[in-house]
Coordinates of C-alpha atoms in Angstrom, one line a residue:
X100 CA 43.4 -41.3 -12.0
X101 CA 42.6 -42.4 -15.5
X102 CA 39.5 -44.2 -14.3
X103 CA 38.2 -41.1 -12.5
X104 CA 38.9 -39.0 -15.6
X105 CA 36.9 -41.3 -17.8
X106 CA 34.1 -41.3 -15.3
X107 CA 34.0 -37.5 -15.3
X108 CA 34.1 -37.5 -19.1
X109 CA 31.1 -39.9 -19.3
X110 CA 29.2 -37.8 -16.8
X111 CA 29.9 -34.6 -18.8
X112 CA 28.7 -36.2 -22.0
X113 CA 25.6 -37.4 -20.3
X114 CA 25.0 -33.9 -18.9
X115 CA 25.3 -32.4 -22.4
X116 CA 22.8 -34.9 -23.8
X117 CA 20.5 -34.2 -20.9
X118 CA 20.8 -30.4 -21.5
X119 CA 19.8 -31.0 -25.2
X120 CA 16.8 -33.0 -24.1
X121 CA 15.8 -30.2 -21.6
X122 CA 16.1 -27.6 -24.4
X123 CA 13.8 -29.6 -26.7
X124 CA 11.3 -30.0 -23.9
X125 CA 11.4 -26.2 -23.3
X126 CA 10.8 -25.6 -27.0
X127 CA 7.8 -28.0 -26.9
X128 CA 6.4 -26.2 -23.9
X129 CA 6.7 -22.8 -25.7
X130 CA 5.0 -24.3 -28.8
X131 CA 2.1 -25.5 -26.6
X132 CA 1.7 -22.0 -25.1
X133 CA 1.6 -20.6 -28.7
X134 CA -1.0 -23.1 -29.7
X135 CA -3.2 -22.1 -26.7
X136 CA -3.0 -18.4 -27.7
X137 CA -3.9 -19.3 -31.2
X138 CA -6.9 -21.4 -30.1
X139 CA -7.9 -18.4 -27.9
X140 CA -7.8 -16.1 -31.0
X141 CA -9.8 -18.5 -33.1
X142 CA -12.4 -18.8 -30.3
X143 CA -12.7 -15.0 -30.2
X144 CA -13.3 -14.9 -33.9
X145 CA -9.8 -14.0 -35.1
X146 CA -7.5 -16.0 -37.3
X147 CA -4.3 -15.9 -39.2
X148 CA -4.1 -13.3 -41.9
X149 CA -6.7 -11.0 -40.4
X150 CA -5.6 -7.4 -40.0
X151 CA -8.1 -6.7 -37.2
X152 CA -6.7 -5.8 -33.8
X153 CA -7.9 -8.3 -31.2
X154 CA -10.4 -6.9 -28.7
X155 CA -8.9 -9.0 -25.9
X156 CA -5.5 -8.9 -24.1
X157 CA -2.8 -10.9 -25.7
X158 CA -0.3 -12.5 -23.3
X159 CA 3.1 -13.3 -24.8
X160 CA 3.5 -17.1 -24.9
X161 CA 7.1 -16.6 -23.7
X162 CA 5.7 -15.1 -20.4
X163 CA 3.3 -18.1 -20.0
X164 CA 6.1 -20.6 -20.7
X165 CA 8.5 -18.8 -18.3
X166 CA 5.8 -18.8 -15.5
X167 CA 5.2 -22.5 -15.9
X168 CA 9.0 -23.2 -15.8
X169 CA 9.3 -21.1 -12.6
X170 CA 6.4 -23.0 -11.0
X171 CA 7.5 -26.5 -11.9
X172 CA 11.3 -26.2 -12.1
X173 CA 11.9 -23.8 -9.1
X174 CA 14.2 -21.4 -10.9
X175 CA 14.0 -17.6 -11.0
X176 CA 12.3 -15.8 -13.9
X177 CA 15.4 -14.7 -15.7
X178 CA 16.8 -18.2 -15.7
X179 CA 13.5 -19.5 -17.1
X180 CA 13.4 -16.8 -19.8
X181 CA 17.0 -17.7 -20.8
X182 CA 16.1 -21.4 -21.1
X183 CA 13.1 -20.7 -23.3
X184 CA 15.0 -18.2 -25.5
X185 CA 18.0 -20.5 -26.0
X186 CA 15.6 -23.4 -26.7
X187 CA 13.8 -21.5 -29.4
X188 CA 17.1 -20.3 -30.9
X189 CA 18.8 -23.7 -31.0
X190 CA 15.7 -25.6 -32.2
X191 CA 14.6 -23.1 -34.9
X192 CA 17.7 -21.3 -36.1
X193 CA 20.7 -23.5 -35.0
X194 CA 19.7 -27.1 -35.2
X195 CA 23.3 -28.2 -36.0
X196 CA 24.5 -26.9 -32.6
X197 CA 21.7 -28.8 -30.8
X198 CA 22.5 -32.0 -32.7
X199 CA 26.1 -31.6 -31.7
X200 CA 25.0 -31.3 -28.0
X201 CA 23.0 -34.5 -28.4
X202 CA 26.2 -36.3 -29.3
X203 CA 27.5 -35.4 -25.8
X204 CA 30.6 -33.6 -27.1
X205 CA 29.4 -30.0 -27.3
X206 CA 28.4 -28.4 -24.0
X207 CA 25.5 -26.0 -23.5
X208 CA 27.7 -23.0 -22.7
X209 CA 29.7 -23.3 -25.9
X210 CA 26.5 -23.8 -28.0
X211 CA 25.0 -20.7 -26.4
X212 CA 28.2 -18.7 -27.1
X213 CA 28.2 -19.7 -30.8
X214 CA 24.4 -19.0 -31.2
X215 CA 24.9 -15.6 -29.7
X216 CA 27.9 -14.9 -32.0
X217 CA 26.1 -16.0 -35.1
X218 CA 22.7 -14.4 -34.3
X219 CA 22.9 -11.7 -37.0
X220 CA 23.9 -13.9 -39.9
X221 CA 21.6 -13.8 -42.8
X222 CA 19.1 -16.7 -42.8
X223 CA 20.0 -17.7 -46.4
X224 CA 23.6 -18.5 -45.4
X225 CA 23.1 -19.5 -41.7
X226 CA 22.4 -23.2 -42.4
X227 CA 25.7 -23.8 -44.2
X228 CA 27.7 -21.7 -41.8
X229 CA 26.4 -23.4 -38.6
X230 CA 26.9 -26.9 -40.0
X231 CA 30.5 -26.2 -41.0
X232 CA 31.2 -24.6 -37.6
X233 CA 29.7 -27.5 -35.7
X234 CA 31.5 -30.1 -37.8
X235 CA 34.8 -28.3 -37.4
X236 CA 34.4 -28.1 -33.6
X237 CA 33.4 -31.7 -33.2
X238 CA 36.3 -32.9 -35.4
X239 CA 38.8 -30.7 -33.4
X240 CA 37.6 -32.1 -30.1
X241 CA 37.5 -35.7 -31.3
X242 CA 41.0 -35.4 -32.8
X243 CA 42.5 -34.3 -29.5
X244 CA 42.6 -30.6 -30.1
X245 CA 41.2 -28.2 -27.5
X246 CA 40.5 -24.9 -29.1
X247 CA 39.9 -22.0 -26.7
X248 CA 37.1 -19.4 -26.8
X249 CA 38.9 -17.0 -29.1
X250 CA 40.0 -19.8 -31.5
X251 CA 36.4 -21.0 -31.8
X252 CA 35.0 -17.6 -32.5
X253 CA 37.8 -16.8 -35.0
X254 CA 37.1 -20.0 -36.9
X255 CA 33.4 -19.1 -36.9
X256 CA 34.2 -15.7 -38.3
X257 CA 36.4 -17.2 -41.0
X258 CA 33.7 -19.6 -42.1
X259 CA 31.2 -16.7 -42.1
X260 CA 33.3 -14.6 -44.4
X261 CA 33.6 -17.5 -46.8
X262 CA 29.8 -17.7 -47.2
X263 CA 28.6 -14.2 -46.5
X264 CA 31.5 -11.7 -47.2
X265 CA 29.2 -8.7 -47.8
X266 CA 27.1 -9.3 -44.7
X267 CA 30.0 -8.9 -42.2
X268 CA 29.9 -5.1 -42.4
X269 CA 26.1 -5.0 -42.3
X270 CA 26.1 -7.2 -39.2
X271 CA 28.5 -4.8 -37.5
X272 CA 26.1 -2.0 -38.2
X273 CA 23.2 -4.0 -36.7
X274 CA 25.4 -4.9 -33.7
X275 CA 25.8 -1.2 -32.9
X276 CA 22.0 -1.0 -32.4
X277 CA 22.4 -3.3 -29.4
X278 CA 24.3 -0.8 -27.4
X279 CA 22.8 -0.6 -23.9
X280 CA 23.5 0.0 -20.2
X281 CA 22.3 -2.3 -17.4
X282 CA 22.2 -1.9 -13.7
X283 CA 21.9 -5.1 -11.6
X284 CA 21.5 -4.8 -7.9
X285 CA 24.0 -6.8 -5.9
X286 CA 24.6 -7.7 -2.2
X287 CA 26.3 -5.9 0.6
X288 CA 25.5 -2.5 -0.8
X289 CA 27.1 -3.1 -4.2
X290 CA 25.7 -3.3 -7.7
X291 CA 26.9 -4.2 -11.3
X292 CA 26.8 -1.5 -13.9
X293 CA 27.3 -3.1 -17.4
X294 CA 27.7 -1.3 -20.7
X295 CA 27.6 -2.7 -24.2
X296 CA 29.3 -0.1 -26.4
X297 CA 31.6 -0.1 -29.4
X298 CA 35.0 -1.8 -28.9
X299 CA 36.9 1.4 -29.6
X300 CA 34.9 3.4 -27.1
X301 CA 35.3 0.7 -24.5
X302 CA 39.0 0.5 -25.0
X303 CA 39.4 4.3 -24.8
X304 CA 37.4 4.5 -21.6
X305 CA 39.3 1.6 -20.1
X306 CA 42.7 3.1 -20.9
X307 CA 41.6 6.6 -19.6
X308 CA 40.5 5.0 -16.3
X309 CA 43.7 3.0 -16.2
X310 CA 45.8 6.1 -16.6
X311 CA 44.1 7.7 -13.6
X312 CA 44.5 4.5 -11.6
X313 CA 48.2 4.4 -12.4
X314 CA 48.7 7.9 -11.1
X315 CA 46.9 7.1 -7.9
X316 CA 48.8 3.8 -7.6
X317 CA 52.2 5.5 -7.8
X318 CA 51.1 7.9 -5.0
X319 CA 50.1 5.0 -2.8
X320 CA 51.7 1.7 -3.9
X321 CA 50.4 -0.2 -0.9
X322 CA 46.8 1.0 -1.2
X323 CA 43.9 -0.1 -3.3
X324 CA 44.3 -2.4 -6.3
X325 CA 44.4 -1.1 -9.8
X326 CA 40.9 -2.5 -10.5
X327 CA 39.5 -0.7 -7.4
X328 CA 41.2 2.5 -8.5
X329 CA 39.6 2.2 -12.0
X330 CA 36.2 1.8 -10.4
X331 CA 36.8 4.9 -8.2
X332 CA 38.0 6.9 -11.2
X333 CA 34.8 6.1 -13.1
X334 CA 32.6 7.3 -10.2
X335 CA 34.7 10.4 -9.7
X336 CA 34.6 11.2 -13.5
X337 CA 30.8 11.2 -13.5
X338 CA 29.9 12.4 -10.1
X339 CA 33.0 14.3 -9.0
X340 CA 35.1 13.6 -5.9
X341 CA 33.5 14.6 -2.6
X342 CA 30.9 16.6 -4.3
X343 CA 33.3 18.6 -6.5
X344 CA 32.8 18.9 -10.2
X345 CA 34.2 15.9 -12.1
X346 CA 37.6 16.5 -13.6
X347 CA 38.8 15.5 -17.0
X348 CA 41.0 12.4 -17.1
X349 CA 44.7 13.0 -17.7
X350 CA 46.0 12.5 -21.1
X351 CA 47.6 9.1 -21.8
X352 CA 51.4 8.9 -21.9
X353 CA 52.8 10.3 -25.1
X354 CA 49.9 12.4 -26.1
X355 CA 49.9 16.2 -26.3
X356 CA 47.3 18.7 -25.5
X357 CA 45.8 21.0 -28.2
X358 CA 47.8 24.0 -26.9
X359 CA 51.1 22.0 -27.0
X360 CA 50.5 20.7 -30.5
X361 CA 49.5 24.1 -31.9
X362 CA 46.0 23.2 -32.9
X363 CA 42.9 24.9 -31.6
X364 CA 39.7 23.3 -30.2
X365 CA 37.7 24.4 -33.2
X366 CA 39.7 22.3 -35.7
X367 CA 40.1 19.2 -33.5
X368 CA 37.8 16.2 -34.0
X369 CA 37.1 13.1 -31.9
X370 CA 39.0 10.0 -32.8
X371 CA 37.0 7.3 -34.6
X372 CA 34.8 5.3 -32.3
X373 CA 34.9 7.9 -29.5
X374 CA 31.7 9.2 -28.2
X375 CA 30.5 12.6 -29.5
X376 CA 30.8 14.3 -26.1
X377 CA 32.7 17.4 -25.1
X378 CA 33.6 16.1 -21.6
X379 CA 32.1 14.7 -18.5
X380 CA 29.1 16.5 -17.1
X381 CA 28.3 16.6 -13.4
X382 CA 25.3 14.6 -12.4
X383 CA 22.6 16.0 -10.1
X384 CA 21.9 13.4 -7.4
X385 CA 19.1 13.8 -4.9
X386 CA 18.4 10.5 -3.2
X387 CA 15.2 9.5 -1.4
X388 CA 16.1 8.1 2.0
X389 CA 13.8 6.2 4.3
X390 CA 14.8 5.8 7.9
X391 CA 13.3 2.7 9.4
X392 CA 15.5 -0.4 9.0
X393 CA 17.2 -1.9 12.1
X394 CA 20.9 -2.5 12.7
X395 CA 22.7 -4.7 10.3
X396 CA 24.7 -7.8 11.0
X397 CA 27.8 -5.7 11.7
X398 CA 25.9 -3.6 14.3
X399 CA 25.8 -0.6 11.9
X400 CA 22.5 0.9 10.7
X401 CA 21.5 -0.1 7.2
X402 CA 20.2 2.1 4.4
X403 CA 17.9 1.0 1.6
X404 CA 18.6 2.4 -1.9
X405 CA 15.9 1.5 -4.5
X406 CA 18.4 0.3 -7.0
X407 CA 21.4 -0.6 -4.9
X408 CA 19.7 -2.6 -2.1
X409 CA 20.9 -2.3 1.5
X410 CA 24.0 -0.3 2.3
X411 CA 25.8 0.9 5.5
X412 CA 25.5 4.4 6.9
X413 CA 29.0 5.1 5.5
X414 CA 27.6 4.5 2.0
X415 CA 24.9 7.0 2.7
X416 CA 27.3 9.6 3.8
X417 CA 29.4 9.1 0.7
X418 CA 26.3 9.5 -1.4
X419 CA 25.2 12.6 0.4
X420 CA 28.6 14.1 -0.2
X421 CA 28.0 14.0 -3.9
X422 CA 24.3 15.0 -3.8
X423 CA 22.6 18.4 -4.1
X424 CA 20.1 17.5 -1.4
X425 CA 18.0 14.6 -0.1
X426 CA 14.4 13.7 0.9
X427 CA 14.4 11.9 4.3
X428 CA 11.2 10.4 5.6
X429 CA 10.5 8.4 8.8
X430 CA 7.2 6.5 8.1
X431 CA 5.0 4.8 10.6
X432 CA 5.9 1.1 10.3
X433 CA 2.5 -0.2 11.6
X434 CA 0.6 -2.2 8.9
X435 CA -2.2 -0.2 7.4
X436 CA -1.0 3.1 8.8
X437 CA -1.4 4.8 5.4
X438 CA -4.9 3.4 4.8
X439 CA -7.9 5.8 4.6
X440 CA -11.6 4.9 4.7
X441 CA -12.3 7.5 2.0
X442 CA -9.3 6.6 -0.3
X443 CA -9.9 2.9 0.1
X444 CA -12.9 3.2 -2.4
X445 CA -10.8 5.1 -4.9
X446 CA -8.8 3.3 -7.6
X447 CA -5.9 5.7 -7.7
X448 CA -3.5 5.4 -4.7
X449 CA -2.2 8.2 -2.6
X450 CA 1.6 8.8 -3.0
X451 CA 2.2 7.8 0.6
X452 CA 0.4 4.4 0.2
X453 CA 2.1 3.7 -3.1
X454 CA 5.5 4.4 -1.6
X455 CA 4.6 2.2 1.4
X456 CA 3.7 -0.8 -0.8
X457 CA 7.0 -0.5 -2.8
X458 CA 8.9 -0.1 0.5
X459 CA 7.3 -3.3 1.8
X460 CA 7.6 -5.5 -1.3
X461 CA 11.1 -4.5 -2.6
X462 CA 10.6 -6.4 -5.9
X463 CA 7.9 -7.7 -8.1
X464 CA 5.9 -10.3 -6.1
X465 CA 5.3 -12.7 -8.9
X466 CA 7.2 -16.0 -8.3
X467 CA 10.7 -15.9 -9.5
X468 CA 10.7 -12.3 -10.6
X469 CA 13.2 -9.7 -9.2
X470 CA 12.3 -6.5 -11.0
X471 CA 12.8 -3.6 -8.5
X472 CA 9.6 -2.3 -6.9
X473 CA 10.4 1.2 -8.2
X474 CA 9.9 -0.2 -11.8
X475 CA 6.7 -2.1 -10.9
X476 CA 3.0 -1.3 -11.1
X477 CA 0.9 -1.6 -7.9
X478 CA -1.9 -4.0 -8.4
X479 CA -5.1 -4.9 -6.4
X480 CA -4.8 -8.6 -5.5
X481 CA -8.6 -8.7 -5.3
X482 CA -9.7 -6.7 -8.4
X483 CA -11.1 -3.3 -7.8
X484 CA -14.8 -3.0 -8.8
X485 CA -15.2 0.3 -10.7
X486 CA -19.0 0.0 -10.8
X487 CA -19.2 -0.8 -7.1
X488 CA -16.0 0.4 -5.3
X489 CA -17.3 -1.0 -1.9
X490 CA -18.0 -4.4 -3.3
X491 CA -14.6 -5.2 -4.8
X492 CA -11.0 -5.2 -3.7
X493 CA -10.3 -2.0 -1.6
X494 CA -7.3 0.2 -2.1
X495 CA -5.6 -0.7 1.2
X496 CA -2.2 -2.1 2.1
X497 CA -3.6 -5.6 2.7
X498 CA -4.9 -5.8 -0.9
X499 CA -2.1 -4.2 -2.8
X500 CA 1.2 -5.7 -4.2
X501 CA 3.9 -4.8 -6.6
X502 CA 3.9 -6.5 -10.0
X503 CA 6.1 -5.7 -13.0
X504 CA 4.1 -4.7 -16.1
X505 CA 4.5 -8.2 -17.7
X506 CA 3.3 -10.0 -14.6
X507 CA 0.6 -7.5 -14.0
X508 CA -0.9 -8.4 -17.4
X509 CA -0.2 -12.1 -16.7
X510 CA -2.2 -11.9 -13.4
X511 CA -5.1 -10.0 -15.0
X512 CA -5.6 -12.1 -18.1
X513 CA -4.3 -15.6 -17.2
X514 CA -6.0 -18.3 -15.2
X515 CA -3.8 -18.4 -12.0
X516 CA -5.3 -17.6 -8.5
X517 CA -3.6 -15.1 -6.2
X518 CA -4.2 -14.7 -2.5
X519 CA -2.6 -12.0 -0.3
X520 CA -2.4 -12.6 3.5
X521 CA -2.6 -9.7 6.0
X522 CA 1.2 -10.1 6.5
X523 CA 1.7 -9.6 2.8
X524 CA 2.5 -13.3 2.1
X525 CA 1.4 -14.0 -1.5
X526 CA 0.1 -17.5 -2.4
X527 CA -0.2 -18.3 -6.1
X528 CA -2.0 -21.4 -7.4
X529 CA -1.4 -22.3 -11.0
X530 CA -3.8 -23.8 -13.4
X531 CA -1.6 -27.0 -13.4
X532 CA -2.0 -27.4 -9.6
X533 CA 1.3 -26.0 -8.3
X534 CA 1.1 -23.8 -5.2
X535 CA 3.9 -21.2 -4.8
X536 CA 4.4 -18.7 -1.9
X537 CA 6.4 -15.5 -2.0
X538 CA 7.3 -13.2 0.9
X539 CA 7.8 -9.4 0.7
X540 CA 11.5 -8.6 0.6
X541 CA 11.5 -4.8 1.1
X542 CA 13.0 -3.0 4.1
X543 CA 9.6 -2.3 5.7
X544 CA 8.8 -6.1 5.6
X545 CA 12.2 -6.9 7.2
X546 CA 11.6 -4.3 9.9
X547 CA 8.3 -5.9 10.8
X548 CA 9.8 -9.4 10.9
X549 CA 12.5 -8.1 13.3
X550 CA 9.8 -6.6 15.5
X551 CA 7.9 -9.9 15.5
X552 CA 11.1 -11.8 16.3
X553 CA 11.7 -9.5 19.3
X554 CA 8.1 -10.0 20.5
X555 CA 8.4 -13.8 20.2
X556 CA 11.8 -13.9 22.0
X557 CA 11.7 -15.9 25.3
X558 CA 13.1 -12.9 27.2
X559 CA 11.0 -10.4 25.4
X560 CA 12.0 -6.7 25.0
X561 CA 13.6 -5.0 28.0
X562 CA 11.1 -3.5 30.5
X563 CA 10.1 0.0 29.8
X564 CA 11.6 0.0 26.3
X565 CA 9.8 1.6 23.3
X566 CA 7.8 -0.6 20.9
X567 CA 11.0 -1.5 19.1
X568 CA 14.2 -1.6 21.2
X569 CA 16.6 -1.0 18.3
X570 CA 18.2 2.4 18.5
X571 CA 18.6 4.7 15.6
X572 CA 22.0 6.3 16.2
X573 CA 21.7 8.6 13.2
X574 CA 18.7 10.3 14.9
X575 CA 20.4 10.5 18.3
X576 CA 21.2 14.0 19.6
X577 CA 24.5 12.7 21.0
X578 CA 27.7 13.5 19.1
X579 CA 28.7 11.0 16.4
X580 CA 32.1 10.4 14.8
X581 CA 32.1 11.8 11.2
X582 CA 33.0 9.8 8.2
X583 CA 36.2 11.8 7.6
X584 CA 37.2 11.2 11.3
X585 CA 36.7 7.5 11.0
X586 CA 38.5 7.3 7.7
X587 CA 41.5 9.2 9.1
X588 CA 41.5 7.0 12.2
X589 CA 41.5 3.8 10.1
X590 CA 44.3 5.1 7.9
X591 CA 46.4 6.0 10.9
X592 CA 45.9 2.5 12.3
X593 CA 46.9 0.9 9.0
X594 CA 50.0 3.1 8.8
X595 CA 51.0 2.1 12.3
X596 CA 50.5 -1.6 11.5
X597 CA 52.7 -1.2 8.3
X598 CA 55.4 0.6 10.3
X599 CA 55.4 -2.1 13.0
X600 CA 55.6 -4.8 10.3
X601 CA 58.5 -3.1 8.5
X602 CA 60.7 -2.8 11.6
X603 CA 59.8 -6.1 13.3
X604 CA 62.3 -8.8 12.6
X605 CA 60.9 -12.0 11.1
X606 CA 60.3 -14.9 13.4
X607 CA 62.9 -17.7 13.1
X608 CA 61.7 -20.5 10.8
X609 CA 61.7 -24.1 12.1
X610 CA 64.4 -26.4 10.8
X611 CA 62.6 -29.3 9.1
X612 CA 65.9 -30.9 8.1
X613 CA 68.2 -31.0 11.2
X614 CA 71.7 -32.4 10.9
X615 CA 72.0 -36.1 11.5
X616 CA 73.7 -35.9 15.0

């Protein structure tokens, strides 16, 4: 056991040193990209200290470095950006943390946590603070102590107050400027909604949702977990339950309403840290629904939501119950069905063609990027010739692709080569010789791949079947079970199973220690 433990420790120390070397290499790559941009500026007649605005497009060196990392390392764009950003932070602002990593004792995750925690410290005091924090942490680990995350951050705060007592409040004010809300598309019809808000607001919201969840938990102890009920309470508070107006959360235990306490609404004020809102407001939801995708793995039809990915038909029904309407389209799935000979020689795309490209691609087509197509530009793979529209790239489906704004500029003003095949497969050749291929990931592309798989099947489609044999039950005139009916049926089955389990005597357990007869 001890030998294996020592081997694991040696491997971890080697991993930390390798991570430090990787970060230094990423920093050198970024510096090289900066130098190339500077050389480009000098060649164009611009230099440091000039106030003139360059007459050429400037590509962020960070984007160039990230693209090179994606091409050579094989990671996605967000991971590459995180590597380059952390490398710049540790090499330029936190060298003491990077040196601690090179000893093998400090790991990359802890170094990133400390760099993020000390990011707003004034530059005049940062050198002393980070050195003392790194020395304290290395001494603690080498002496046999194992401080946890909170202990490490508390010690960092204590050292910070010693060198920069007046800057603590200023840093807190600057930290408030970082409040934000993110939506990250997940799998299986789910997504992550993350908010960065003040600690008091977050605690108040969490307690309010917990109060609602506790009430529901007491009504149905064997039902959903408390965490699931909190999530349901958040959705119902903003969107309402089953389309009704959202209700105000119940008051936490021990609190009194304005009427009970004798105060009026006019002289009441929100508690410190609470948002300046009078109450939850109903949200108007009107989804755009495209009916074209085949049956999912569970035999149920899938629905594509631009931000939420694929979902089941039950998810669509739940969404429609909270919406004020919907726009439903059933497009022609044939490639090029939205092309027009007249519009092909125009730079601006028709709304139908633009929607079709986004439906086909799903995300930004640049290698490693996953920005949703709804947030992307639509770019001509072969550039459109404004002086001779017929001699350049046409505005047709076979020449169009989704690119986020950053990668749109990167493609236009950098030296990589892009080739789009008729099936929308994109091949990118970098200036360093790497060749990368990306496939469209949208629902229209998946539909076409399913059709092609059916056509290549040894048995082929059934005789006399339509071009695509998959049925669309939500368009069938036959009667379909409603969502409420299925829900009640499932609840009845679950109650019956619970009743049987309650009155069924337990099976006799085997005797593993019989008497010595």
